[in-house]
Amino acid sequence: MKIAIPKERRADEARVAASPDTVKKYVGMGFEVVVESGAGEGASLADASFTEAGATIAADAAAALKDADIVLKVARPLTAAEGCDELALMKSGAILISHLAALQSQEQVAAYAKAGVTAFAMELLPRISRAQNMDILSSQSNLAGYKAVLDAAAEYGRAFPMMMTAAGTVPPARVLVLGAGVAGLQAIATAKRLGAVVYAFDVRPAVKEQVESLGGKFVEVEAPAENAETSGGYAKEMGEDYKRRQAEKIAEVLKKTDIAISTALIPGKPAPVLITEEMVKGMRKGSVIVDLAVEAGGNCPLSEFGKVVEKHGVKLVGHANVPSRLAADASLLFAKNLLNFLTLSYDKEAKGLKINWDDEIIKGTALTRDGQVIHPALQAG
């Protein structure tokens, strides 16, 4: 079977879906691997590193994808309207594995089915223990949380740690992290290592212990939210009464905050608004907000996608595709996630794939099969 690794063509995407290490493993498993020339450039991986691992280098996307049985990508394929029609280059019967933004791109999911492509959306991976090493959201969010703190430090006009000098004492920065998922927890840990005083808020009371174990102080809303977590471990959208109390508490804390890092996302829905314009007006001049949810509409309506802007004396950082800003490490982790996912269906005797369609990991990620959309969350749409 032939595995193709095309170069990513979406804006702000520097990652690649394979590494020399995973290529070597695929070749050892009996797969033929073809990597498009320049696919790893953004992640500091030269074509030579892939050839040394056993891959063949293809001149362009058409040559890489021609006759490929499996296509590994970081981001969903481009459509004809977006430029190079990557889907059209794939053969009927090919298996596509990627972050496909399926819930937001349902028309494209229908196009996969029409093209006869069997598509797996890695962002829909069930959050169960045996799938942890395949979880692209966790591996990439971890890096995003780290980078968010560094981006904040770069924009903040003061130091993070307390400094005692003969000329006086510099107080530590006060950081508020909104959302204590994977990205939020890494942001807490990173800000703490830089010497900041860190506070964190999450609708899920269960994460309080994790926040405190990293040295953060948990911001609690009176009468904690009940049923604030889905069975998959994600935060739920809360009722209006809770949202009102939440807003009051966040506004109060923000007045004393130097840096806010917002990470709150609800799968398949716009990001919840946690920092309103009025709250921004109440923040100290020179404060910084890093909005990691900007691609889903933002946790602050003043954030602008792909830009750093200043409003009401506060800098709002809305970088696009934050994991790609650490493309080398992000690619290595993403590539390993895909390898682990493929290994789940690998048949050693046949040296190929034998997909168990009854496996809950497969059921959770499979979008299309045999020309049909099969994912329960998409069939009605």
mmCIF file of N, CA, C and O in Angstrom, residues 297-375:
data_model
loop_
_atom_site.group_PDB
_atom_site.id
_atom_site.type_symbol
_atom_site.label_atom_id
_atom_site.label_comp_id
_atom_site.label_asym_id
_atom_site.label_seq_id
_atom_site.Cartn_x
_atom_site.Cartn_y
_atom_site.Cartn_z
ATOM 1 N N GLY A 297 -14.088 32.243 16.325
ATOM 2 C CA GLY A 297 -14.867 33.435 16.632
ATOM 3 C C GLY A 297 -14.312 34.241 17.791
ATOM 4 O O GLY A 297 -14.608 35.421 17.935
ATOM 5 N N GLY A 298 -13.524 33.569 18.651
ATOM 6 C CA GLY A 298 -12.848 34.266 19.737
ATOM 7 C C GLY A 298 -13.605 34.280 21.052
ATOM 8 O O GLY A 298 -14.832 34.340 21.074
ATOM 9 N N ASN A 299 -12.866 34.225 22.151
ATOM 10 C CA ASN A 299 -13.459 34.390 23.481
ATOM 11 C C ASN A 299 -13.645 35.868 23.815
ATOM 12 O O ASN A 299 -14.307 36.211 24.782
ATOM 13 N N CYS A 300 -13.022 36.725 22.991
ATOM 14 C CA CYS A 300 -13.209 38.171 23.116
ATOM 15 C C CYS A 300 -13.604 38.715 21.753
ATOM 16 O O CYS A 300 -12.875 38.506 20.779
ATOM 17 N N PRO A 301 -14.734 39.397 21.645
ATOM 18 C CA PRO A 301 -15.193 39.879 20.330
ATOM 19 C C PRO A 301 -14.280 40.941 19.715
ATOM 20 O O PRO A 301 -14.393 41.234 18.524
ATOM 21 N N LEU A 302 -13.366 41.500 20.494
ATOM 22 C CA LEU A 302 -12.450 42.511 19.965
ATOM 23 C C LEU A 302 -11.222 41.888 19.299
ATOM 24 O O LEU A 302 -10.476 42.570 18.599
ATOM 25 N N SER A 303 -10.990 40.606 19.525
ATOM 26 C CA SER A 303 -9.849 39.931 18.905
ATOM 27 C C SER A 303 -10.039 39.878 17.395
ATOM 28 O O SER A 303 -11.163 39.753 16.908
ATOM 29 N N GLU A 304 -8.934 39.959 16.667
ATOM 30 C CA GLU A 304 -8.994 39.869 15.210
ATOM 31 C C GLU A 304 -8.112 38.732 14.729
ATOM 32 O O GLU A 304 -6.935 38.658 15.090
ATOM 33 N N PHE A 305 -8.692 37.866 13.925
ATOM 34 C CA PHE A 305 -7.991 36.671 13.448
ATOM 35 C C PHE A 305 -6.718 37.036 12.685
ATOM 36 O O PHE A 305 -6.725 37.848 11.766
ATOM 37 N N GLY A 306 -5.612 36.453 13.109
ATOM 38 C CA GLY A 306 -4.339 36.650 12.426
ATOM 39 C C GLY A 306 -3.670 37.972 12.706
ATOM 40 O O GLY A 306 -2.709 38.330 12.028
ATOM 41 N N LYS A 307 -4.158 38.717 13.701
ATOM 42 C CA LYS A 307 -3.604 40.048 13.964
ATOM 43 C C LYS A 307 -3.329 40.277 15.447
ATOM 44 O O LYS A 307 -3.917 39.623 16.313
ATOM 45 N N VAL A 308 -2.438 41.230 15.706
ATOM 46 C CA VAL A 308 -2.242 41.772 17.056
ATOM 47 C C VAL A 308 -2.735 43.207 16.985
ATOM 48 O O VAL A 308 -2.213 44.014 16.212
ATOM 49 N N VAL A 309 -3.773 43.521 17.756
ATOM 50 C CA VAL A 309 -4.366 44.854 17.717
ATOM 51 C C VAL A 309 -4.410 45.445 19.126
ATOM 52 O O VAL A 309 -4.324 44.713 20.113
ATOM 53 N N GLU A 310 -4.543 46.758 19.187
ATOM 54 C CA GLU A 310 -4.674 47.422 20.490
ATOM 55 C C GLU A 310 -6.000 48.156 20.545
ATOM 56 O O GLU A 310 -6.325 48.940 19.660
ATOM 57 N N LYS A 311 -6.767 47.859 21.591
ATOM 58 C CA LYS A 311 -8.071 48.493 21.766
ATOM 59 C C LYS A 311 -8.265 48.835 23.240
ATOM 60 O O LYS A 311 -8.032 47.981 24.107
ATOM 61 N N HIS A 312 -8.675 50.054 23.494
ATOM 62 C CA HIS A 312 -8.878 50.544 24.859
ATOM 63 C C HIS A 312 -7.614 50.376 25.707
ATOM 64 O O HIS A 312 -7.693 50.108 26.911
ATOM 65 N N GLY A 313 -6.454 50.523 25.057
ATOM 66 C CA GLY A 313 -5.195 50.433 25.786
ATOM 67 C C GLY A 313 -4.735 49.023 26.092
ATOM 68 O O GLY A 313 -3.744 48.816 26.792
ATOM 69 N N VAL A 314 -5.444 48.028 25.552
ATOM 70 C CA VAL A 314 -5.116 46.614 25.788
ATOM 71 C C VAL A 314 -4.722 45.964 24.469
ATOM 72 O O VAL A 314 -5.395 46.152 23.456
ATOM 73 N N LYS A 315 -3.635 45.203 24.471
ATOM 74 C CA LYS A 315 -3.227 44.480 23.263
ATOM 75 C C LYS A 315 -3.975 43.152 23.188
ATOM 76 O O LYS A 315 -4.024 42.397 24.161
ATOM 77 N N LEU A 316 -4.538 42.881 22.016
ATOM 78 C CA LEU A 316 -5.243 41.619 21.788
ATOM 79 C C LEU A 316 -4.487 40.818 20.736
ATOM 80 O O LEU A 316 -4.298 41.279 19.615
ATOM 81 N N VAL A 317 -4.047 39.644 21.113
ATOM 82 C CA VAL A 317 -3.227 38.791 20.255
ATOM 83 C C VAL A 317 -4.116 37.692 19.679
ATOM 84 O O VAL A 317 -4.671 36.877 20.426
ATOM 85 N N GLY A 318 -4.247 37.676 18.345
ATOM 86 C CA GLY A 318 -5.113 36.684 17.699
ATOM 87 C C GLY A 318 -4.393 35.912 16.611
ATOM 88 O O GLY A 318 -4.904 35.782 15.496
ATOM 89 N N HIS A 319 -3.210 35.415 16.920
ATOM 90 C CA HIS A 319 -2.433 34.683 15.913
ATOM 91 C C HIS A 319 -3.209 33.497 15.348
ATOM 92 O O HIS A 319 -3.889 32.773 16.084
ATOM 93 N N ALA A 320 -3.087 33.304 14.047
ATOM 94 C CA ALA A 320 -3.705 32.150 13.386
ATOM 95 C C ALA A 320 -2.847 30.910 13.600
ATOM 96 O O ALA A 320 -1.623 30.992 13.640
ATOM 97 N N ASN A 321 -3.514 29.783 13.779
ATOM 98 C CA ASN A 321 -2.842 28.473 13.811
ATOM 99 C C ASN A 321 -1.613 28.479 14.720
ATOM 100 O O ASN A 321 -0.478 28.306 14.272
ATOM 101 N N VAL A 322 -1.834 28.656 15.997
ATOM 102 C CA VAL A 322 -0.723 28.767 16.949
ATOM 103 C C VAL A 322 0.178 27.528 16.975
ATOM 104 O O VAL A 322 1.404 27.672 17.038
ATOM 105 N N PRO A 323 -0.338 26.296 16.918
ATOM 106 C CA PRO A 323 0.575 25.149 16.887
ATOM 107 C C PRO A 323 1.579 25.217 15.737
ATOM 108 O O PRO A 323 2.726 24.791 15.875
ATOM 109 N N SER A 324 1.155 25.778 14.600
ATOM 110 C CA SER A 324 2.040 25.895 13.443
ATOM 111 C C SER A 324 3.174 26.880 13.686
ATOM 112 O O SER A 324 4.175 26.873 12.973
ATOM 113 N N ARG A 325 3.037 27.733 14.716
ATOM 114 C CA ARG A 325 4.109 28.654 15.073
ATOM 115 C C ARG A 325 5.253 27.916 15.775
ATOM 116 O O ARG A 325 6.315 28.479 16.007
ATOM 117 N N LEU A 326 5.008 26.650 16.110
ATOM 118 C CA LEU A 326 6.054 25.754 16.632
ATOM 119 C C LEU A 326 6.057 24.517 15.734
ATOM 120 O O LEU A 326 5.931 23.386 16.197
ATOM 121 N N ALA A 327 6.178 24.757 14.437
ATOM 122 C CA ALA A 327 5.921 23.717 13.433
ATOM 123 C C ALA A 327 6.789 22.476 13.578
ATOM 124 O O ALA A 327 6.335 21.360 13.329
ATOM 125 N N ALA A 328 8.040 22.636 13.972
ATOM 126 C CA ALA A 328 8.931 21.479 14.062
ATOM 127 C C ALA A 328 8.434 20.478 15.111
ATOM 128 O O ALA A 328 8.236 19.291 14.816
ATOM 129 N N ASP A 329 8.205 20.950 16.331
ATOM 130 C CA ASP A 329 7.717 20.054 17.382
ATOM 131 C C ASP A 329 6.287 19.605 17.113
ATOM 132 O O ASP A 329 5.936 18.440 17.342
ATOM 133 N N ALA A 330 5.459 20.530 16.637
ATOM 134 C CA ALA A 330 4.061 20.192 16.370
ATOM 135 C C ALA A 330 3.950 19.088 15.317
ATOM 136 O O ALA A 330 3.125 18.182 15.439
ATOM 137 N N SER A 331 4.792 19.144 14.303
ATOM 138 C CA SER A 331 4.767 18.126 13.246
ATOM 139 C C SER A 331 5.176 16.754 13.774
ATOM 140 O O SER A 331 4.565 15.737 13.426
ATOM 141 N N LEU A 332 6.207 16.723 14.601
ATOM 142 C CA LEU A 332 6.667 15.443 15.142
ATOM 143 C C LEU A 332 5.571 14.777 15.970
ATOM 144 O O LEU A 332 5.354 13.560 15.881
ATOM 145 N N LEU A 333 4.856 15.577 16.773
ATOM 146 C CA LEU A 333 3.785 15.025 17.601
ATOM 147 C C LEU A 333 2.588 14.612 16.754
ATOM 148 O O LEU A 333 2.006 13.540 16.953
ATOM 149 N N PHE A 334 2.212 15.465 15.802
ATOM 150 C CA PHE A 334 1.078 15.164 14.918
ATOM 151 C C PHE A 334 1.361 13.884 14.124
ATOM 152 O O PHE A 334 0.492 13.011 13.997
ATOM 153 N N ALA A 335 2.570 13.786 13.596
ATOM 154 C CA ALA A 335 2.951 12.606 12.806
ATOM 155 C C ALA A 335 2.853 11.334 13.649
ATOM 156 O O ALA A 335 2.386 10.286 13.175
ATOM 157 N N LYS A 336 3.265 11.426 14.910
ATOM 158 C CA LYS A 336 3.205 10.250 15.791
ATOM 159 C C LYS A 336 1.758 9.893 16.111
ATOM 160 O O LYS A 336 1.407 8.710 16.190
ATOM 161 N N ASN A 337 0.902 10.905 16.281
ATOM 162 C CA ASN A 337 -0.526 10.647 16.485
ATOM 163 C C ASN A 337 -1.102 9.844 15.319
ATOM 164 O O ASN A 337 -1.842 8.872 15.513
ATOM 165 N N LEU A 338 -0.763 10.255 14.082
ATOM 166 C CA LEU A 338 -1.287 9.553 12.895
ATOM 167 C C LEU A 338 -0.728 8.142 12.792
ATOM 168 O O LEU A 338 -1.453 7.208 12.421
ATOM 169 N N LEU A 339 0.545 7.975 13.108
ATOM 170 C CA LEU A 339 1.149 6.633 13.097
ATOM 171 C C LEU A 339 0.403 5.710 14.068
ATOM 172 O O LEU A 339 0.076 4.562 13.731
ATOM 173 N N ASN A 340 0.137 6.216 15.257
ATOM 174 C CA ASN A 340 -0.561 5.401 16.254
ATOM 175 C C ASN A 340 -1.968 5.056 15.800
ATOM 176 O O ASN A 340 -2.464 3.948 16.055
ATOM 177 N N PHE A 341 -2.621 6.005 15.116
ATOM 178 C CA PHE A 341 -3.960 5.744 14.610
ATOM 179 C C PHE A 341 -3.938 4.666 13.525
ATOM 180 O O PHE A 341 -4.771 3.747 13.516
ATOM 181 N N LEU A 342 -2.990 4.761 12.615
ATOM 182 C CA LEU A 342 -2.878 3.752 11.550
ATOM 183 C C LEU A 342 -2.513 2.382 12.108
ATOM 184 O O LEU A 342 -2.992 1.349 11.630
ATOM 185 N N THR A 343 -1.668 2.380 13.115
ATOM 186 C CA THR A 343 -1.223 1.114 13.718
ATOM 187 C C THR A 343 -2.397 0.341 14.295
ATOM 188 O O THR A 343 -2.396 -0.893 14.325
ATOM 189 N N LEU A 344 -3.430 1.068 14.743
ATOM 190 C CA LEU A 344 -4.637 0.428 15.287
ATOM 191 C C LEU A 344 -5.245 -0.543 14.282
ATOM 192 O O LEU A 344 -5.769 -1.601 14.658
ATOM 193 N N SER A 345 -5.162 -0.207 12.988
ATOM 194 C CA SER A 345 -5.788 -1.029 11.942
ATOM 195 C C SER A 345 -4.778 -1.840 11.132
ATOM 196 O O SER A 345 -5.124 -2.417 10.102
ATOM 197 N N TYR A 346 -3.531 -1.873 11.598
ATOM 198 C CA TYR A 346 -2.480 -2.558 10.834
ATOM 199 C C TYR A 346 -2.538 -4.068 11.051
ATOM 200 O O TYR A 346 -2.621 -4.555 12.180
ATOM 201 N N ASP A 347 -2.498 -4.805 9.952
ATOM 202 C CA ASP A 347 -2.480 -6.275 9.980
ATOM 203 C C ASP A 347 -1.057 -6.731 9.665
ATOM 204 O O ASP A 347 -0.584 -6.576 8.532
ATOM 205 N N LYS A 348 -0.361 -7.259 10.651
ATOM 206 C CA LYS A 348 1.036 -7.656 10.475
ATOM 207 C C LYS A 348 1.225 -8.731 9.415
ATOM 208 O O LYS A 348 2.182 -8.711 8.642
ATOM 209 N N GLU A 349 0.301 -9.675 9.383
ATOM 210 C CA GLU A 349 0.439 -10.770 8.425
ATOM 211 C C GLU A 349 0.268 -10.284 6.992
ATOM 212 O O GLU A 349 1.033 -10.647 6.103
ATOM 213 N N ALA A 350 -0.727 -9.452 6.769
ATOM 214 C CA ALA A 350 -0.997 -8.962 5.414
ATOM 215 C C ALA A 350 -0.140 -7.753 5.064
ATOM 216 O O ALA A 350 -0.079 -7.351 3.904
ATOM 217 N N LYS A 351 0.535 -7.173 6.077
ATOM 218 C CA LYS A 351 1.323 -5.945 5.900
ATOM 219 C C LYS A 351 0.498 -4.855 5.232
ATOM 220 O O LYS A 351 0.904 -4.216 4.259
ATOM 221 N N GLY A 352 -0.693 -4.668 5.765
ATOM 222 C CA GLY A 352 -1.604 -3.645 5.257
ATOM 223 C C GLY A 352 -2.646 -3.321 6.303
ATOM 224 O O GLY A 352 -2.515 -3.714 7.463
ATOM 225 N N LEU A 353 -3.694 -2.617 5.904
ATOM 226 C CA LEU A 353 -4.732 -2.232 6.846
ATOM 227 C C LEU A 353 -5.898 -3.214 6.849
ATOM 228 O O LEU A 353 -6.302 -3.726 5.812
ATOM 229 N N LYS A 354 -6.395 -3.469 8.044
ATOM 230 C CA LYS A 354 -7.602 -4.272 8.221
ATOM 231 C C LYS A 354 -8.450 -3.519 9.233
ATOM 232 O O LYS A 354 -8.256 -3.648 10.447
ATOM 233 N N ILE A 355 -9.337 -2.680 8.728
ATOM 234 C CA ILE A 355 -10.094 -1.771 9.596
ATOM 235 C C ILE A 355 -11.243 -2.497 10.285
ATOM 236 O O ILE A 355 -12.056 -3.166 9.638
ATOM 237 N N ASN A 356 -11.298 -2.360 11.612
ATOM 238 C CA ASN A 356 -12.403 -2.902 12.398
ATOM 239 C C ASN A 356 -13.448 -1.804 12.549
ATOM 240 O O ASN A 356 -13.323 -0.908 13.386
ATOM 241 N N TRP A 357 -14.476 -1.851 11.745
ATOM 242 C CA TRP A 357 -15.470 -0.785 11.712
ATOM 243 C C TRP A 357 -16.335 -0.743 12.961
ATOM 244 O O TRP A 357 -17.123 0.201 13.142
ATOM 245 N N ASP A 358 -16.202 -1.741 13.823
ATOM 246 C CA ASP A 358 -16.958 -1.754 15.075
ATOM 247 C C ASP A 358 -16.157 -1.163 16.237
ATOM 248 O O ASP A 358 -16.694 -0.993 17.334
ATOM 249 N N ASP A 359 -14.892 -0.862 16.006
ATOM 250 C CA ASP A 359 -14.053 -0.248 17.046
ATOM 251 C C ASP A 359 -14.560 1.166 17.331
ATOM 252 O O ASP A 359 -14.828 1.933 16.401
ATOM 253 N N GLU A 360 -14.682 1.544 18.602
ATOM 254 C CA GLU A 360 -15.245 2.864 18.929
ATOM 255 C C GLU A 360 -14.362 4.013 18.458
ATOM 256 O O GLU A 360 -14.852 5.116 18.196
ATOM 257 N N ILE A 361 -13.056 3.773 18.316
ATOM 258 C CA ILE A 361 -12.170 4.813 17.794
ATOM 259 C C ILE A 361 -12.453 5.045 16.311
ATOM 260 O O ILE A 361 -12.522 6.182 15.833
ATOM 261 N N ILE A 362 -12.644 3.959 15.588
ATOM 262 C CA ILE A 362 -12.977 4.047 14.162
ATOM 263 C C ILE A 362 -14.366 4.671 13.985
ATOM 264 O O ILE A 362 -14.559 5.580 13.160
ATOM 265 N N LYS A 363 -15.319 4.221 14.776
ATOM 266 C CA LYS A 363 -16.678 4.771 14.687
ATOM 267 C C LYS A 363 -16.694 6.267 14.979
ATOM 268 O O LYS A 363 -17.442 7.024 14.364
ATOM 269 N N GLY A 364 -15.860 6.690 15.915
ATOM 270 C CA GLY A 364 -15.849 8.089 16.314
ATOM 271 C C GLY A 364 -15.228 9.014 15.293
ATOM 272 O O GLY A 364 -15.560 10.202 15.231
ATOM 273 N N THR A 365 -14.321 8.486 14.463
ATOM 274 C CA THR A 365 -13.580 9.332 13.517
ATOM 275 C C THR A 365 -13.993 9.157 12.061
ATOM 276 O O THR A 365 -13.758 10.052 11.244
ATOM 277 N N ALA A 366 -14.585 8.023 11.703
ATOM 278 C CA ALA A 366 -14.934 7.751 10.304
ATOM 279 C C ALA A 366 -16.073 8.655 9.836
ATOM 280 O O ALA A 366 -17.158 8.659 10.419
ATOM 281 N N LEU A 367 -15.818 9.390 8.772
ATOM 282 C CA LEU A 367 -16.832 10.293 8.214
ATOM 283 C C LEU A 367 -17.558 9.665 7.042
ATOM 284 O O LEU A 367 -18.780 9.780 6.912
ATOM 285 N N THR A 368 -16.784 9.025 6.145
ATOM 286 C CA THR A 368 -17.360 8.501 4.906
ATOM 287 C C THR A 368 -16.844 7.091 4.630
ATOM 288 O O THR A 368 -15.732 6.733 5.002
ATOM 289 N N ARG A 369 -17.689 6.330 3.964
ATOM 290 C CA ARG A 369 -17.311 4.964 3.562
ATOM 291 C C ARG A 369 -18.239 4.522 2.431
ATOM 292 O O ARG A 369 -19.454 4.741 2.492
ATOM 293 N N ASP A 370 -17.659 3.927 1.393
ATOM 294 C CA ASP A 370 -18.437 3.390 0.268
ATOM 295 C C ASP A 370 -19.397 4.434 -0.323
ATOM 296 O O ASP A 370 -20.554 4.146 -0.635
ATOM 297 N N GLY A 371 -18.911 5.661 -0.444
ATOM 298 C CA GLY A 371 -19.707 6.707 -1.069
ATOM 299 C C GLY A 371 -20.786 7.315 -0.193
ATOM 300 O O GLY A 371 -21.620 8.085 -0.684
ATOM 301 N N GLN A 372 -20.784 6.985 1.097
ATOM 302 C CA GLN A 372 -21.808 7.497 2.000
ATOM 303 C C GLN A 372 -21.188 8.230 3.189
ATOM 304 O O GLN A 372 -20.089 7.882 3.631
ATOM 305 N N VAL A 373 -21.913 9.236 3.700
ATOM 306 C CA VAL A 373 -21.512 9.874 4.958
ATOM 307 C C VAL A 373 -22.042 8.992 6.071
ATOM 308 O O VAL A 373 -23.236 8.724 6.142
ATOM 309 N N ILE A 374 -21.146 8.521 6.940
ATOM 310 C CA ILE A 374 -21.560 7.530 7.935
ATOM 311 C C ILE A 374 -21.478 8.022 9.379
ATOM 312 O O ILE A 374 -21.953 7.359 10.287
ATOM 313 N N HIS A 375 -20.875 9.182 9.609
ATOM 314 C CA HIS A 375 -20.744 9.645 10.994
ATOM 315 C C HIS A 375 -22.110 10.102 11.533
ATOM 316 O O HIS A 375 -22.783 10.914 10.875
#
